Structure formats: structure tokens, C-alpha cells
Coordinates of C-alpha atoms in Angstrom, one line a residue:
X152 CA -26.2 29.4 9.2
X153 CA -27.0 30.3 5.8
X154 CA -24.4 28.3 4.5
X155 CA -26.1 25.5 6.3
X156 CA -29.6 26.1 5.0
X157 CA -28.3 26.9 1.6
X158 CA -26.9 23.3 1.8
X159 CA -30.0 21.9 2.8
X160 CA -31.8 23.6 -0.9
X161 CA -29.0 22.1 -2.4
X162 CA -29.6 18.4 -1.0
X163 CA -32.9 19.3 -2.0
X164 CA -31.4 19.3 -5.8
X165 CA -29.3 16.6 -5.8
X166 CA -30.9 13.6 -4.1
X167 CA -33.2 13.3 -6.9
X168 CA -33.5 9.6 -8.8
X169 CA -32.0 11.5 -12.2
X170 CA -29.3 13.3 -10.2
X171 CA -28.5 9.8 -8.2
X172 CA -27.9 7.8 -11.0
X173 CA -25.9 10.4 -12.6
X174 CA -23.3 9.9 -10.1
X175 CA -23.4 6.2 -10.0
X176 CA -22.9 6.3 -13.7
X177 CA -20.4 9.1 -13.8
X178 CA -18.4 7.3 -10.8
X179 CA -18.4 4.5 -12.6
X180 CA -16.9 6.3 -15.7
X181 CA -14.5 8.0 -13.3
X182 CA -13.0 4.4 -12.6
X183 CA -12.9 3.4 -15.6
X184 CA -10.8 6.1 -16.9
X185 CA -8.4 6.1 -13.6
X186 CA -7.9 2.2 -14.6
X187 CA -7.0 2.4 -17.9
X188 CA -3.3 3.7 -18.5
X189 CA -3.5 7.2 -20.8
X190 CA -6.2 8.7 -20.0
X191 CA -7.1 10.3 -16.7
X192 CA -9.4 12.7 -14.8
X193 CA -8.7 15.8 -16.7
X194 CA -9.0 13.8 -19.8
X195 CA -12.0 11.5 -18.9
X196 CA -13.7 15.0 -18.0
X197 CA -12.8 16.8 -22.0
X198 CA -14.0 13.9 -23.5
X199 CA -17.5 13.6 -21.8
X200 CA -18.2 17.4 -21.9
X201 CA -19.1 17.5 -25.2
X202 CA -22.1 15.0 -24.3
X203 CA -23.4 17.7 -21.6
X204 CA -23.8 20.6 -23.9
X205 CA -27.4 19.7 -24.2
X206 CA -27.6 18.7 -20.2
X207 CA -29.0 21.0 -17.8
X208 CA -25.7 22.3 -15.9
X209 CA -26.6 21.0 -13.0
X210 CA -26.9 17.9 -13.9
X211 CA -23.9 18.2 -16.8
X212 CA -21.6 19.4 -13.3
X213 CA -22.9 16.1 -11.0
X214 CA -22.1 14.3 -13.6
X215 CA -18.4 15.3 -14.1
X216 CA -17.7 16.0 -10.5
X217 CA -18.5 12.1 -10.1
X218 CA -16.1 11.0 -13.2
X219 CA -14.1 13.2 -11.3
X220 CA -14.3 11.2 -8.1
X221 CA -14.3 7.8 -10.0
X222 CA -10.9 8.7 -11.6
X223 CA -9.2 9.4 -8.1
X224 CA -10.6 6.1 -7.0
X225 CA -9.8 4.3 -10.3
X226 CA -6.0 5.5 -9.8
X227 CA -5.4 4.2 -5.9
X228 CA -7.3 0.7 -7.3
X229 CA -4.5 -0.1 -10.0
X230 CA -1.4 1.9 -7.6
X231 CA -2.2 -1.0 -5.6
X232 CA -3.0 -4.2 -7.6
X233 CA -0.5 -3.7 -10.5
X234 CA 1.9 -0.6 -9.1
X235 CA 0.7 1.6 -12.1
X236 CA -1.0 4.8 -11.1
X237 CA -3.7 5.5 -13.5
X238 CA -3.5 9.2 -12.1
X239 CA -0.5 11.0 -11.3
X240 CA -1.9 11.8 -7.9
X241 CA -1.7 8.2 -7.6
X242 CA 2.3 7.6 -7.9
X243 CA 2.3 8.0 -4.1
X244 CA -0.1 5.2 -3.5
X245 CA 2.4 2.4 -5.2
X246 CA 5.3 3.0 -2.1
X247 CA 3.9 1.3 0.0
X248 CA -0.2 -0.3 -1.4
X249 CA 1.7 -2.7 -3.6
X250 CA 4.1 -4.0 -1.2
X251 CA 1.3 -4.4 1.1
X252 CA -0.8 -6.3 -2.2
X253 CA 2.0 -8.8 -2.4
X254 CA 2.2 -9.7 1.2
X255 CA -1.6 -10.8 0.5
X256 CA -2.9 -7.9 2.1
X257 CA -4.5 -6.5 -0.9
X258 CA -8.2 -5.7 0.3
X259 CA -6.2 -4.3 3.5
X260 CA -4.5 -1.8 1.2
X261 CA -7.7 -0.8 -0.7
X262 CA -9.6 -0.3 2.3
X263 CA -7.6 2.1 3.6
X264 CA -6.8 3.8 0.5
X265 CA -10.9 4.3 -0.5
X266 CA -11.9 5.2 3.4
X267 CA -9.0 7.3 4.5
X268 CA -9.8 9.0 0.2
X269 CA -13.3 9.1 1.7
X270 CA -12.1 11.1 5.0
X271 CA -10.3 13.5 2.4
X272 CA -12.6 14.2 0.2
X273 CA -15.4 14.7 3.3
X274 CA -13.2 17.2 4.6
X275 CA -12.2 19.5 1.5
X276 CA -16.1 19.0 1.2
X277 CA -16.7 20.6 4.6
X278 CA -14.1 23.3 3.9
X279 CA -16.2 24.5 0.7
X280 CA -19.3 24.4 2.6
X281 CA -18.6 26.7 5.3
X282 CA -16.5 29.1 3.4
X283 CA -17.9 29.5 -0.1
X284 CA -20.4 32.1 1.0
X285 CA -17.8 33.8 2.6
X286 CA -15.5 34.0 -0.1
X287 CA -17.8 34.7 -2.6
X288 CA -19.1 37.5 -0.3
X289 CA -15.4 38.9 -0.1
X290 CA -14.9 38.6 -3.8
X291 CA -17.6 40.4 -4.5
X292 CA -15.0 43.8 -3.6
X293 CA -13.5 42.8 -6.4
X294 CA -13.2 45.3 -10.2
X295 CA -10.7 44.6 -12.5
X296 CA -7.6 45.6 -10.8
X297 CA -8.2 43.2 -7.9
X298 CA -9.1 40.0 -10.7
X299 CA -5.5 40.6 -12.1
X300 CA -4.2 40.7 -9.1
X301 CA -5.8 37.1 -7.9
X302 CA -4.8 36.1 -11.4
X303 CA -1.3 37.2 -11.3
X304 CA -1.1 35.6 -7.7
X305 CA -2.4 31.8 -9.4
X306 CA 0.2 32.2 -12.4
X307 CA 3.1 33.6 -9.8
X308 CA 2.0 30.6 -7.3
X309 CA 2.7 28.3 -9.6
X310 CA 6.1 29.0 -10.0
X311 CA 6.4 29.6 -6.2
X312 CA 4.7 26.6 -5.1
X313 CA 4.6 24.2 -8.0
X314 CA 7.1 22.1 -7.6
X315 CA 8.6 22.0 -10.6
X316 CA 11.8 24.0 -12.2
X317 CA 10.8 27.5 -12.1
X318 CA 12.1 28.1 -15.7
X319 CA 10.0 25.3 -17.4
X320 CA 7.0 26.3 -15.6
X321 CA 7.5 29.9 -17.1
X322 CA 8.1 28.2 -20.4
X323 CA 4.6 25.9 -19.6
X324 CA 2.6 28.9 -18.6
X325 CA 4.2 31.0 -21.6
X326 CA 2.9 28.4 -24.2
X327 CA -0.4 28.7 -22.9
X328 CA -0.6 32.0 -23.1
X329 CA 0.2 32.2 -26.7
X330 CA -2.3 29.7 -27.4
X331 CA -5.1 31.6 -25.5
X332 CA -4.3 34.4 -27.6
X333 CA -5.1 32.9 -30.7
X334 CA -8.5 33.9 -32.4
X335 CA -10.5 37.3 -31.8
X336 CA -9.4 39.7 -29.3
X337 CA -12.1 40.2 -27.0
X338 CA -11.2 43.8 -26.3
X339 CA -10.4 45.2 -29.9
X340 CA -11.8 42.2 -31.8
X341 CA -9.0 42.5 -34.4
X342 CA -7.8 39.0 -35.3
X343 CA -4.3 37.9 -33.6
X344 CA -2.2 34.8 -34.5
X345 CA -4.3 32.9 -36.7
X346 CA -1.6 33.3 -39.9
X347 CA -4.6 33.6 -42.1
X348 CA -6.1 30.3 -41.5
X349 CA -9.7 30.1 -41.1
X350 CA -10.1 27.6 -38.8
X351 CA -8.3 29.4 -36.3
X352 CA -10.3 32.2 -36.0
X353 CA -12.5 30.8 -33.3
X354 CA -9.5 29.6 -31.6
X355 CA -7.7 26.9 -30.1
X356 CA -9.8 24.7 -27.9
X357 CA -8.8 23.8 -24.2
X358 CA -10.3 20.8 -24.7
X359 CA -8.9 19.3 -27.8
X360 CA -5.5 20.8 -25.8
X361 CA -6.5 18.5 -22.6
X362 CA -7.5 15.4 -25.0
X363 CA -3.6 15.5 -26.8
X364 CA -1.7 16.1 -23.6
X365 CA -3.4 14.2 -21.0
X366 CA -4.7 11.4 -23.5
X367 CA -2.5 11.0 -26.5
X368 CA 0.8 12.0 -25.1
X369 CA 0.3 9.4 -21.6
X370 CA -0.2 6.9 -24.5
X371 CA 2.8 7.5 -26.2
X372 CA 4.7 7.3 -23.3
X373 CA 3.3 4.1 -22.0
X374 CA 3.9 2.4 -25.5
X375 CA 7.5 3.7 -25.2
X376 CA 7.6 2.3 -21.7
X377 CA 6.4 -1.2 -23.0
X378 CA 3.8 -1.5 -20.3
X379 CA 3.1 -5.1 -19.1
X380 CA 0.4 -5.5 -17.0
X381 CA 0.9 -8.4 -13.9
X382 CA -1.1 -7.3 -10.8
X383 CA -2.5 -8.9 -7.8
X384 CA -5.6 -10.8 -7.3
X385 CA -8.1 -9.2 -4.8
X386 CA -11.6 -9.8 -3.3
X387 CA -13.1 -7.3 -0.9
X388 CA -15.5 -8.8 1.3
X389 CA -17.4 -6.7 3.7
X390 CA -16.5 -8.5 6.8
X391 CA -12.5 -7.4 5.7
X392 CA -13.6 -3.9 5.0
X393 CA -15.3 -3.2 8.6
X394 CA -12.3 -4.7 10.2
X395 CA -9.9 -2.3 8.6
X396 CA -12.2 0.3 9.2
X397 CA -12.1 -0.3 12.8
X398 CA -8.1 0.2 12.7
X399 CA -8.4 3.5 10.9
X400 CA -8.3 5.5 14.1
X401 CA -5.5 4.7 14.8
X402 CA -4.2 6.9 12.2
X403 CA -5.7 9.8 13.6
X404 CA -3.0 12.2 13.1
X405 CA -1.8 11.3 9.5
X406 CA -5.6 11.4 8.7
X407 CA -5.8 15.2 10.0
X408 CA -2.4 16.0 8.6
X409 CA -3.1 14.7 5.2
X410 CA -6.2 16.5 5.3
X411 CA -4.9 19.6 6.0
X412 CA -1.6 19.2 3.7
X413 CA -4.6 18.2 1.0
X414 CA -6.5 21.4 1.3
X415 CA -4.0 24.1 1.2
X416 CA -2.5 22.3 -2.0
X417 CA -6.1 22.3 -3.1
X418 CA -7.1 26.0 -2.5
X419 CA -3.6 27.0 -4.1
X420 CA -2.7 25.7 -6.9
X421 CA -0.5 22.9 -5.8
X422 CA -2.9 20.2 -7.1
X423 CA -3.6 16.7 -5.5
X424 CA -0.3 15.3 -7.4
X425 CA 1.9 17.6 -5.0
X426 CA -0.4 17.1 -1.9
X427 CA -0.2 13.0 -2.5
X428 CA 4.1 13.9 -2.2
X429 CA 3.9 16.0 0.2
X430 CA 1.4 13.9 2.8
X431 CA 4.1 10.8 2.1
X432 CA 6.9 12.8 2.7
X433 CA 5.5 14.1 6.5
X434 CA 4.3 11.0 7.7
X435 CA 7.6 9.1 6.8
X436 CA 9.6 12.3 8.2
X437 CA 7.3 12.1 11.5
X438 CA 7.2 8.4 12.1
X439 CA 8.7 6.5 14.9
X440 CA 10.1 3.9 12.5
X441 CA 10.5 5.5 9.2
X442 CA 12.7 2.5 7.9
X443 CA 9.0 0.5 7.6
X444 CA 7.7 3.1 4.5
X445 CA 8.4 1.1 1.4
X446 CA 7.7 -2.3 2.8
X447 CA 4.2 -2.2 3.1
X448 CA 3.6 0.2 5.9
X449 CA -0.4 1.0 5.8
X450 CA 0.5 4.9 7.0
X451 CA 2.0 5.1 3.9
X452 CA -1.1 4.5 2.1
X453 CA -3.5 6.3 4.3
X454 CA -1.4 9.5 4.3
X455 CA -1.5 10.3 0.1
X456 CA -4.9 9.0 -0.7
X457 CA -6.7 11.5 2.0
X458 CA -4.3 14.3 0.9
X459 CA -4.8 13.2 -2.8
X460 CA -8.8 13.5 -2.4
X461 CA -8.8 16.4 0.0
X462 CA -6.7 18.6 -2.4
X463 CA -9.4 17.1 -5.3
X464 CA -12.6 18.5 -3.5
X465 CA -11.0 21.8 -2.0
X466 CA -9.7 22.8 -5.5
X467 CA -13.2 23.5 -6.2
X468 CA -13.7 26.5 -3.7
X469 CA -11.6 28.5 -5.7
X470 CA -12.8 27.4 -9.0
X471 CA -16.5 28.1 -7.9
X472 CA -16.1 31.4 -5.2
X473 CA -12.7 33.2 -7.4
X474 CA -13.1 31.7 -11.0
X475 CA -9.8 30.3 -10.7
X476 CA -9.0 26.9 -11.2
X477 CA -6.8 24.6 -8.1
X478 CA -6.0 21.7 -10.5
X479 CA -5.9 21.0 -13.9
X480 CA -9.4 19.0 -13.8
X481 CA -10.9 22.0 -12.0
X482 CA -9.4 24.2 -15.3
X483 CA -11.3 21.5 -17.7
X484 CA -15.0 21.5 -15.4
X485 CA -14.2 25.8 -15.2
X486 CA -14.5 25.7 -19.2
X487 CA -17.1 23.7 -19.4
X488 CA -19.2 26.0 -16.7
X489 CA -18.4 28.7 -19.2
X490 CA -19.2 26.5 -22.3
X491 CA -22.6 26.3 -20.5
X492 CA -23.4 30.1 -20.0
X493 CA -21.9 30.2 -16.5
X494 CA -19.5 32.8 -14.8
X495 CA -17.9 31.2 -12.5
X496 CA -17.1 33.5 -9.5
X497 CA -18.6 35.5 -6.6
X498 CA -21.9 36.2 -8.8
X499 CA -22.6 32.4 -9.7
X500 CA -23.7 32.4 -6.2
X501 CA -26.6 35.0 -6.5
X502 CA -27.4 34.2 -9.9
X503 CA -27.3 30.5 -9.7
X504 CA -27.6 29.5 -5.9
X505 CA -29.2 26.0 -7.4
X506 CA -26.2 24.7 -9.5
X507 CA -23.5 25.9 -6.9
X508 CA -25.1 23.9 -3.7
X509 CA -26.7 21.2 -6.1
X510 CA -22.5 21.0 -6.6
X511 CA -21.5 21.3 -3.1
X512 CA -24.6 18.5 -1.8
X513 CA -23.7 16.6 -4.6
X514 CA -19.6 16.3 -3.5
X515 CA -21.1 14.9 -0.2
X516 CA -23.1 12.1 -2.0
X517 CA -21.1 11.1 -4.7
X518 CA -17.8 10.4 -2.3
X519 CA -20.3 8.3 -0.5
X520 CA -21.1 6.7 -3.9
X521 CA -17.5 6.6 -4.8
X522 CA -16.7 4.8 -2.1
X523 CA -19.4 1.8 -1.7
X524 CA -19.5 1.3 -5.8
X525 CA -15.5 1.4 -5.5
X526 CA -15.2 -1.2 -2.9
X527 CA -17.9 -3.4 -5.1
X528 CA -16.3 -3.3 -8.3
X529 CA -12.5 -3.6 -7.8
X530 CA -12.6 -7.2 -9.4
X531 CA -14.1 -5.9 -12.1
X532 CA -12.0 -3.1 -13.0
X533 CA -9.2 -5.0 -11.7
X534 CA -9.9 -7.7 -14.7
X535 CA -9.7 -4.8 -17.7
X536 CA -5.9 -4.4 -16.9
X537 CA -5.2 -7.8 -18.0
X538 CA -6.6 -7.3 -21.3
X539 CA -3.2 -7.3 -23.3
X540 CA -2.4 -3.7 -23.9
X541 CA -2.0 -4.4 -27.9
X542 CA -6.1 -3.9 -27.5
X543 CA -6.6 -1.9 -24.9
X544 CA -4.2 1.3 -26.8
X545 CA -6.0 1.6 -29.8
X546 CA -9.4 1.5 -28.1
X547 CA -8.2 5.0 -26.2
X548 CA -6.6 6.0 -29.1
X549 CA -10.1 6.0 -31.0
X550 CA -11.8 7.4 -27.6
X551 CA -9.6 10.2 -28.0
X552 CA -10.0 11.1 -31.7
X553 CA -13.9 10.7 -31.2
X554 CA -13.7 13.1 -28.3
X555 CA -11.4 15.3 -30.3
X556 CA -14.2 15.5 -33.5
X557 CA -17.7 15.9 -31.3
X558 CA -16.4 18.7 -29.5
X559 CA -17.1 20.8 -32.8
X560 CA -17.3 18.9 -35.2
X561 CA -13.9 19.5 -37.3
X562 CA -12.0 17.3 -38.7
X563 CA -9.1 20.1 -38.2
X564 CA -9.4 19.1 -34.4
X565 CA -7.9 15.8 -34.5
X566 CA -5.1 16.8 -36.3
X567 CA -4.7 19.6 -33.5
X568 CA -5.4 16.7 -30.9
X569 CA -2.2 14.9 -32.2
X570 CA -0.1 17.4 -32.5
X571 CA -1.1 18.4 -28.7
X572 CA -0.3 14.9 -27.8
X573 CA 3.2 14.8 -29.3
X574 CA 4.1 18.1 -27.3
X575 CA 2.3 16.1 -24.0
X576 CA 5.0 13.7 -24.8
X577 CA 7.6 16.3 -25.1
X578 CA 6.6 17.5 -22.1
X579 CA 6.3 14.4 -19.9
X580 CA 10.2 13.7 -21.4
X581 CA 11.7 16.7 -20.7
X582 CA 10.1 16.7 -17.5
X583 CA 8.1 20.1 -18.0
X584 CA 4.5 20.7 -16.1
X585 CA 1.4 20.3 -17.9
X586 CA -1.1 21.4 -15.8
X587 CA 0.6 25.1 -15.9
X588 CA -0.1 25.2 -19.4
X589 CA -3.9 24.1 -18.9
X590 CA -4.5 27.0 -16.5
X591 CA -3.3 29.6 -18.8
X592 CA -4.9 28.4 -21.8
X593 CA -8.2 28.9 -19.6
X594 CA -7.9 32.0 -17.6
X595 CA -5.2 33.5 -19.7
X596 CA -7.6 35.7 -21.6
X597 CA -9.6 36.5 -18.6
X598 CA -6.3 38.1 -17.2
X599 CA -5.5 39.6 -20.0
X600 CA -8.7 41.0 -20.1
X601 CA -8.3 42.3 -16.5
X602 CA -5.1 44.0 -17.0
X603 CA -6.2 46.3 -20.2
X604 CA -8.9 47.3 -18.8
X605 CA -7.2 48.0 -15.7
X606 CA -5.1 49.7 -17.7
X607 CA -7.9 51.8 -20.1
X608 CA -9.2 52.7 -15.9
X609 CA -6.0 53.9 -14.9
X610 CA -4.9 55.7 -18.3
X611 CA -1.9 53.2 -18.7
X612 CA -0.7 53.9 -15.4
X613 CA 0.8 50.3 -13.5
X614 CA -0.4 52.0 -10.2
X615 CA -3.9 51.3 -9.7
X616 CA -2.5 47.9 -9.0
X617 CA -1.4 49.4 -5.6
X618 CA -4.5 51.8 -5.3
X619 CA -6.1 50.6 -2.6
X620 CA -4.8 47.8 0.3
X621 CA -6.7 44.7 -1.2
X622 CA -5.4 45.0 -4.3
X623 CA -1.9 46.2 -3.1
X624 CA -1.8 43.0 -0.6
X625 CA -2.6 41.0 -3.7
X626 CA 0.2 42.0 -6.0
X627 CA 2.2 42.1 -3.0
X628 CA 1.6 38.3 -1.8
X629 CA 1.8 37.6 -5.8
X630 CA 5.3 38.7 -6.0
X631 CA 6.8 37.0 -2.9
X632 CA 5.4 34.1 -5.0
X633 CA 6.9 34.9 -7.9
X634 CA 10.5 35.3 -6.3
X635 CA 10.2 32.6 -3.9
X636 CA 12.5 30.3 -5.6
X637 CA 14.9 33.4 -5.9
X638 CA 14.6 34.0 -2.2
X639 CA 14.9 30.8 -1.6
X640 CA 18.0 29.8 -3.1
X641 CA 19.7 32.9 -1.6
X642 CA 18.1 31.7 1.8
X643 CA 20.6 28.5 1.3
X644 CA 23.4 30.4 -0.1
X645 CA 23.6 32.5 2.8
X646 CA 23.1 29.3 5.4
X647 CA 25.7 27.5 3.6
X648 CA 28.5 30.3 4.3
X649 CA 27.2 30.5 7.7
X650 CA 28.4 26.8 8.0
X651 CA 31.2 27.0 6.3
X652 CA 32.6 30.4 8.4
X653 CA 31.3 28.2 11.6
X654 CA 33.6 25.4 10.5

């Protein structure tokens, strides 16, 4: 019940005329930069924190969340029209929403996608609002020893659960790392990995790191790719709309199983990219007529839009309750809460009970936001894709740099920015994770952190990470993570000689 009545304080925040058209304009925003090829949530949120420095950070974090929510939207609108995500969580989408736009059943397709996204993002909503308290409350056991060992558990989960090859996540994370370490240590304050250049000193922004990767190098590759963009007309009308709507119960089950898919990969770090995949994957596996997905089937829309949004809003519970990050957006909106003067973790809810539920209340009205200004504008949006892309590059290109300079002010940081965006390119060629490399780059020094003083506690000794049961479960759960892919693979090995012996 407190939960409840601490939600109530928060509506209390948020519906407010400032806070309202705050989301209209950050949703807005958010669609904007889920259209346009290159730049993206985590992106679109770097290059518009710099503008809240001065906000409150109530308002700065309404404001983000619903660029946030924009983006997602933004992404399903030109998966559908043109089959080009604008968001990686969005590559799902194309399967079967542009089929489904070329048999003229384009508003179809985008009422599904935005309601069933809707439905997601409700639900990851709901999940933070009835356990945050508890969470928070439950991490509030936590000293040192435990915060490594959460820590270790997100970088080891990532390898685990990511998706990706084990050894280039490890090479992601282990990049990151470095770069967090550049500047003043915190705990000795002698001066590591700066090679005598004074501009490194302060060291390397995670922003200026999200502008180059997410911004610069998408760019790059889309030039390589020679991206020509030939979409689908589309209208939505309101009649069209309530009619789908009234056939979106019959998806019951993929709605519940997205959802659920969606907020496990949202509370761990799987992301909404992975949840989107995954959602597609089970409701192809589980229908009746699988041979349909691909063609146009409307399941096949439904299912990775709700797990897409669901995994977006849950990733915040973790973020907000544990000071750990579920996606790389949630990495970018965590620095900015510590730009601001916030700790993000069990005591942001007893020091700032206002910005937390202003947050949570403001999830619930800016996916209602999201939805009807989505619906409204998608001939709008859908006309800035077929600006020839000769104009619409160099526009992000200079969005970028701009971003890049505000955030301090040095000239030092665009160079930085490109450099960050050639190794985005790198990476997006070679096929290594990004958002791996985010996450370390943010949280990276607080686990460092964590482990020397766990180990100036303990005298050097590795066993107070096994001094008590929470901390012991921790590492333990950590390092199944960790190995997974080792178990795994001897898992098969072993099955495979079973079925060999048995033949």
C-alpha cells in the first residue's frame, strides 16, 4: 500500500502543465531521433543531457524518459513503412510489419505495433511500481562487498546472457574498463592513464563515448550501406485504429508472453534488442502455422514490440532501486542522474522520494502520450525519410559534433567523438557489442571502487566476498553467469556423444 500511495505523490508531480508538455515535447524528440537512421535512443538521450544541466532533475528525467519512449516508437514507425529499424530493438519489427505495409495493411501494422508497445511498456511500468520499494528496501543490506557482488553479477550476466560471442563481449567490457580508469583515481587520487595530457585528467566522457558509437559510427555504416529510402504510404484514421484494437485480444497469450520475455531481459541486462529476438522467436516456435511469420503475420508484430517496450520500462527498476543500468539507454539517463547530484540506488528513495515516483507516474503518462501523439504524427515523420539522405547525413553529423562540444565545452571532445565513432564502426563490422562497453564505462569505477574497499575491509583477503549468505549467493549466481557459455557448450558436447553412443 505504500507503493500505491507513494504513486499517488508522484502523479501529484508529474501531471503538472510544465511536466505535461515536457513529455509531449520530449516524445516528440524521441520519434524524431528513432526515424532518422544514425542516431537512436541512447544517443538522442547524450545529446539532449547537456540541455538539462540547468533543469530541475525531475523535470530533466521526464524529459528524457519521454525521448526515451519516442525513440522506441520512432523505430517500430520506419521497421514498418520503409523496413529500416531506426533502433536496433526494432530489426524484429521489419519480419513481418513491412510485409504486412505492402499488402496495404500499413495502419493495421502500426496499430498493433504502438498498442501491443503500449501493453509492454504498461506492464514493465506496473512491475517497477510494486517492487521498487521492495527492492530498494532489500538493497538497503547492502556495504561494499554485496555492491561488487551485484556488480560482478551485471558484468558476468552479460557474457552469460548477452547474446553475443562470449570473447568479444569480454574484449567490449575490457575496453570500457580501461577507459573508466582514465583520469583521477577516486581512492588514491594519483593520476592513471592520461600519458601526460591535460585534457585527460578529468577523464573520458560517457557521453562523448555514446555520441561516437551510437551516432557517428551508425552513420558510417549507413553511408557504407548506401541507404535508399522507398517506404509505404500510410494514414491512420481513428475508425482503423479502434478496429484493430478490438482484434488485439485475440493475441492474449503472445501479449503476456512478450511481456514477461520483455521484463526479465529488462531487469537483467539482456536489453530490449534481445527481448524483441527472443519474443519473435517463441511466438513463431509456439504457433499453429509458423510457415505464415515472414509474410505478414500480425503475431509477428505484436510479439517484439510489447517485449521491445516491456524490457525498455523494466530496465529502469534496476537502474533506479540497484544503481545498475538494464540497457545501454538506462547507462546514459544513470550518468546523467549522477551528472545531476543523484545516487542512484536504495537511498534515492528516502532522499528523493519526489524524483523517483515523479519518474515512475511519469512512465504511466508519457506511454499514454507516446502512443496518441505516435498514432497522430506517423505521416509526418513518415515524410522526413524521403528527404534524400545526401541532406539528411550531414544534418546528424553536425547534431552530433554540437552535442559532442556543449557537453563541456572542448574542442578536444569532438575529436574524441570521432575517433569513438570509427571504433562504433569497428565494432558494428566485426560484429562486437556496444552496449557492454557503455555499462563499464559507467559503473566500472563504482565497482572498482567496491572491490578496494572491500578489500582495505577485509585486509586483502578475497573472502569477505563469501562472508555472509547474501553476498556469497551473489558471487555465487555471478559465476554460474560467468561460465554459462562454458557449461553450456559442455552440456552439448556431452548430449552429442550420448546420440552418437545411442546410434
Amino acid at each position: 500500500m505504500d507503493n500505491i500511495a507513494n504513486l499517488m505523490h508522484g502523479f501529484e508531480v508529474a501531471l503538472t502543465a510544465h511536466h505535461i508538455l515536457l513529455m509531449i515535447a520530449g516524445v516528440l524528440l524521441g520519434v524524431l531521433v528513432g526515424v532518422l537512421p544514425g542516431l537512436g535512443a541512447p544517443n538522442g538521450v547524450s545529446l539532449l543531457l547537456p540541455l538539462t544541466f540547468s533543469m530541475d532533475p525531475v523535470s530533466a528525467i521526464i524529459l528524457l524518459a519521454s525521448l526515451y519512449w519516442g525513440a522506441l516508437f520512432g523505430g517500430s514507425t520506419t521497421s514498418i513503412l520503409f523496413n529500416i529499424p531506426g533502433e536496433p530493438s526494432s530489426v524484429a519489427t521489419t519480419f513481418d510489419g513491412h510485409p504486412m505495409a505492402k499488402q496495404g495493411k500499413a495502419t493495421e501494422a502500426l496499430s498493433f505495433a504502438f498498442l501491443s508497445a503500449g501493453f509492454g511498456a504498461l506492464c514493465g511500468v506496473v512491475l517497477i511500481t510494486l517492487l521498487s520499494g521492495w527492492v530498494a528496501n532489500f538493497a538497503l543490506r547492502f556495504s561494499s562487498p554485496e555492491y561488487f557482488a551485484v556488480y560482478f553479477m551485471t558484468f558476468a550476466s552479460f557474457i552469460g546472457l548477452g547474446g553475443a560471442s562470449p570473447f568479444k563481449t569480454v574484449v567490449s567490457m575490457g575496453i570500457g574498463f580501461s577507459l573508466a580508469t582514465i583520469g583521477m583515481d577516486s581512492v588514491s587520487g594519483n593520476v592513471r592513464l592520461t600519458f601526460e595530457y591535460d585534457v585527460l585528467l578529468a577523464g573520458v566522457s560517457f557521453l562523448i563515448a555514446v555520441i561516437g558509437l551510437f551516432g557517428i559510427g551508425e552513420l558510417l555504416l549507413t553511408m557504407e550501406e548506401g541507404l535508399k529510402f522507398e517506404g509505404v504510404a500510410a494514414k491512420v484514421r481513428i475508425g482503423d485504429v479502434l478496429r484493430t484494437a478490438t482484434k488485439l485480444p485475440r493475441y492474449w497469450l503472445a501479449l503476456a508472453r512478450s511481456s514477461l520475455i520483455g521484463i526479465w531481459m529488462g531487469i537483467t541486462p539482456g536489453g530490449p534488442t534481445a527481448a524483441s529476438f527472443m519474443s519473435y522467436a517463441m511466438a513463431k516456435r509456439s504457433s499453429r502455422d509458423p510457415d505464415k511469420f515472414g509474410k505478414g503475420e500480425p503475431e509477428g508484430v505484436i510479439a517484439p514490440e510489447t517485449a521491445d517496450h516491456a524490457a525498455g520500462s523494466s530496465a529502469m527498476l534496476p537502474m533506479l532501486a540497484l544503481g545498475i543500468p538494464g540497457s545501454a539507454t538506462a547507462a546514459v539517463m544513470m550518468g546523467g542522474l549522477m551528472i545531476w547530484g543523484l545516487n542512484p540506488g536504495p537511498t534515492l528513495f528516502t532522499d528523493r522520494p519526489d524524483f523517483v515516483w515523479g519518474l515512475i507516474a511519469s512512465m504511466y503518462l508519457g506511454n499514454i502520450v507516446a502512443v496518441v501523439i505516435v498514432l497522430a504524427t506517423v505521416p509526418l515523420f513518415a515524410s522526413i525519410l524521403r528527404i534524400p539522405f545526401a541532406i539528411i547525413g550531414p544534418v546528424i553529423v553536425v547534431i552530433c559534433f554540437i552535442g559532442a562540444f556543449t557537453a563541456a565545452n572542448r574542442e578536444f571532445d569532438i575529436w574524441l567523438a570521432l575517433i569513438f565513432g570509427l571504433v562504433g564502426y569497428l565494432f558494428k563490422k566485426l560484429d562486437y557489442p556496444i552496449a557492454p562497453l557503455v555499462l563499464a564505462m559507467v559503473i566500472g569505477d563504482k565497482a572498482e571502487d567496491a572491490f578496494r574497499q572491500s578489500m582495505i575491509f577485509s585486509q586483502g583477503s578475497l573472502s569477505i566476498f563469501w562472508s555472509n549468505a547474501l553476498v556469497g549467493t551473489l558471487m555465487a549466481i555471478g559465476l554460474v553467469l560467468l561460465f554459462m557459455p562454458l557449461i553450456g557448450a559442455g552440456l552439448r558436447r556431452l548430449r552429442g556423444q550420448g546420440e552418437t553412443r545411442t546410434v
